Amino acid sequence: MIPAVRGTRDILPGETERWAFVEGTARRLFEQYGYFEIRTPIIEREELFAKGTGETTDIVQKEMYSFIDKGGERITLRPEATPSLVRAFVEHALEQSMAVPKLYTLGPMFRYERPQKGRYRQFHQLDVEVFGVKDPSVDGEVIDLAWALVRALGIEHVELAINSVGCPECRPAFTRALVEALGRDVEKLCGDCRRRAETNPLRIFDCKVPADQPIIDRLPHTVDYLCDACRVHFDAVRADLDVYGIPYHVSHRLVRGLDYYTRTTFEVLAGHLGAQNAVLGGGRYDGLVRQLGGPDRVGIGFAAGIERLVLALPAELPVAPPVPDAFVAALGDQARREALALLRDLRRAGLNAQFDYEGRTLKSQMKRADRLGAPLVLILGEDELARGQVTVKRMATSTQEPVPRHEAVALVARERAARRAAATR
Ligand code: AMP
């Protein structure tokens, strides 16, 4: 056997229903908030992420799946969606064709990380982005959408952390204060942090190495160094969250692992997920569109990990794997032909009908119907054919009755409607 690649996984029947529930709930919410779906390629030019995600980020330095294709192009399997959506926004001048460019997408992302529970090399994200709105009320709306998503999924024990990382105006003063506060302690930090201190000191806040934590905890906070415009913006976002009634706390360490964030950053954490407890994260990226060669347009968005949302779902869900409405059992060649016609009629009527391909004994056909969970079995044998009937067996009560062939489809449809009505009561 050739096993799946490390860090990837199959999503099996039984689990796919939970995925469909997450994706369906998200789509409905996103559309309700005015987002339109976009699908971009999984492969992009490597430089899109080098420039977009940022040369100094862990993603670009260590985690990208990049290769040179047969035409000599440097290609990357996308590690995140934002740069792709920015590229598409610019490439297709979407601000001209859309009243407000509010986009969502979903699909696989690839990062060469150390796999563990909730962390994979191929994982999946739901992603939303809004372009061109500077007003802080869009920050509040995007966070409200993120919150609405976890609520609609019934995920409990969630908390919202927010922060402001400032802008190119105020960031340099903060970075200087940070480096100054670190002083000699920089030599006590891990190798990654020593490198970050040189290239992108803000990133030190992302460090998870236990020995570094006491030093990091003593560092200054971005919110104490915001310029006036950033402070006003942050206060407005917080006021909106109060209006929405969304509880949050300000997390000074929340700078997020990517280079492009400005001002608002946020994350939703699910308490019961263990080490990989961030279910979604996002923020504002006011310089990214221009940095990627587009017009001077701001942006904000978030990405949620579908694996983690699925892991955090309540055990009991209003979703169930598809179950047949009826199983058709046939005995003998002639009955088999009639059974195919009956299957066709049931399916054309929109019903889920299953069959035993191998034409085995009635007993083994019944067994299969039972394993599939079919509530009704429609039996066709020589007698039924002669009388223009089918025998309908109700599996729950093991009772059976003859029904005219031409009424069989309507009966299965009625039974299904009754089952559905009972399930929603
Ligand atoms: P990021 O793009 O790093 O901000 O991540 C956004 C969300 O994607 C996180 O909150 C996680 O839910 C999810 N995520 C990121 N990396 C992984 C991974 N390697 N495996 C599974 N989920 C991930």
mmCIF file of C-alpha atoms in Angstrom, residues 41-53 60 64-67 69 71-80 83-84 87 91 292:
data_model
loop_
_atom_site.group_PDB
_atom_site.id
_atom_site.type_symbol
_atom_site.label_atom_id
_atom_site.label_comp_id
_atom_site.label_asym_id
_atom_site.label_seq_id
_atom_site.Cartn_x
_atom_site.Cartn_y
_atom_site.Cartn_z
ATOM 1 C CA PRO A 41 -5.807 28.753 -8.738
ATOM 2 C CA ILE A 42 -3.993 26.655 -6.170
ATOM 3 C CA ILE A 43 -0.685 27.374 -7.884
ATOM 4 C CA GLU A 44 0.680 30.902 -8.119
ATOM 5 C CA ARG A 45 4.002 32.482 -8.946
ATOM 6 C CA GLU A 46 6.330 32.131 -5.975
ATOM 7 C CA GLU A 47 7.010 35.868 -5.928
ATOM 8 C CA LEU A 48 3.345 36.583 -5.091
ATOM 9 C CA PHE A 49 3.879 35.127 -1.615
ATOM 10 C CA ALA A 50 7.453 36.332 -1.237
ATOM 11 C CA LYS A 51 6.164 39.883 -1.812
ATOM 12 C CA GLY A 52 2.688 39.451 -0.334
ATOM 13 C CA THR A 53 3.015 37.198 2.690
ATOM 14 C CA VAL A 60 7.944 32.120 3.143
ATOM 15 C CA MET A 64 6.295 26.915 1.149
ATOM 16 C CA TYR A 65 5.835 24.090 -1.314
ATOM 17 C CA SER A 66 7.689 25.597 -4.251
ATOM 18 C CA PHE A 67 9.032 24.021 -7.402
ATOM 19 C CA ASP A 69 7.923 23.772 -13.504
ATOM 20 C CA GLY A 71 8.879 25.876 -18.357
ATOM 21 C CA GLY A 72 11.341 27.125 -15.748
ATOM 22 C CA GLU A 73 8.770 29.144 -13.751
ATOM 23 C CA ARG A 74 9.003 29.253 -9.970
ATOM 24 C CA ILE A 75 5.627 28.024 -8.777
ATOM 25 C CA THR A 76 4.202 27.766 -5.241
ATOM 26 C CA LEU A 77 1.234 25.848 -3.875
ATOM 27 C CA ARG A 78 -0.620 28.661 -2.114
ATOM 28 C CA PRO A 79 0.068 28.756 1.636
ATOM 29 C CA GLU A 80 -2.770 31.248 2.223
ATOM 30 C CA PRO A 83 -2.276 37.340 -1.756
ATOM 31 C CA SER A 84 -4.180 35.363 -4.416
ATOM 32 C CA ARG A 87 -3.855 39.510 -7.171
ATOM 33 C CA GLU A 91 -5.728 41.695 -12.264
ATOM 34 C CA LEU A 292 1.439 43.858 -5.090
#
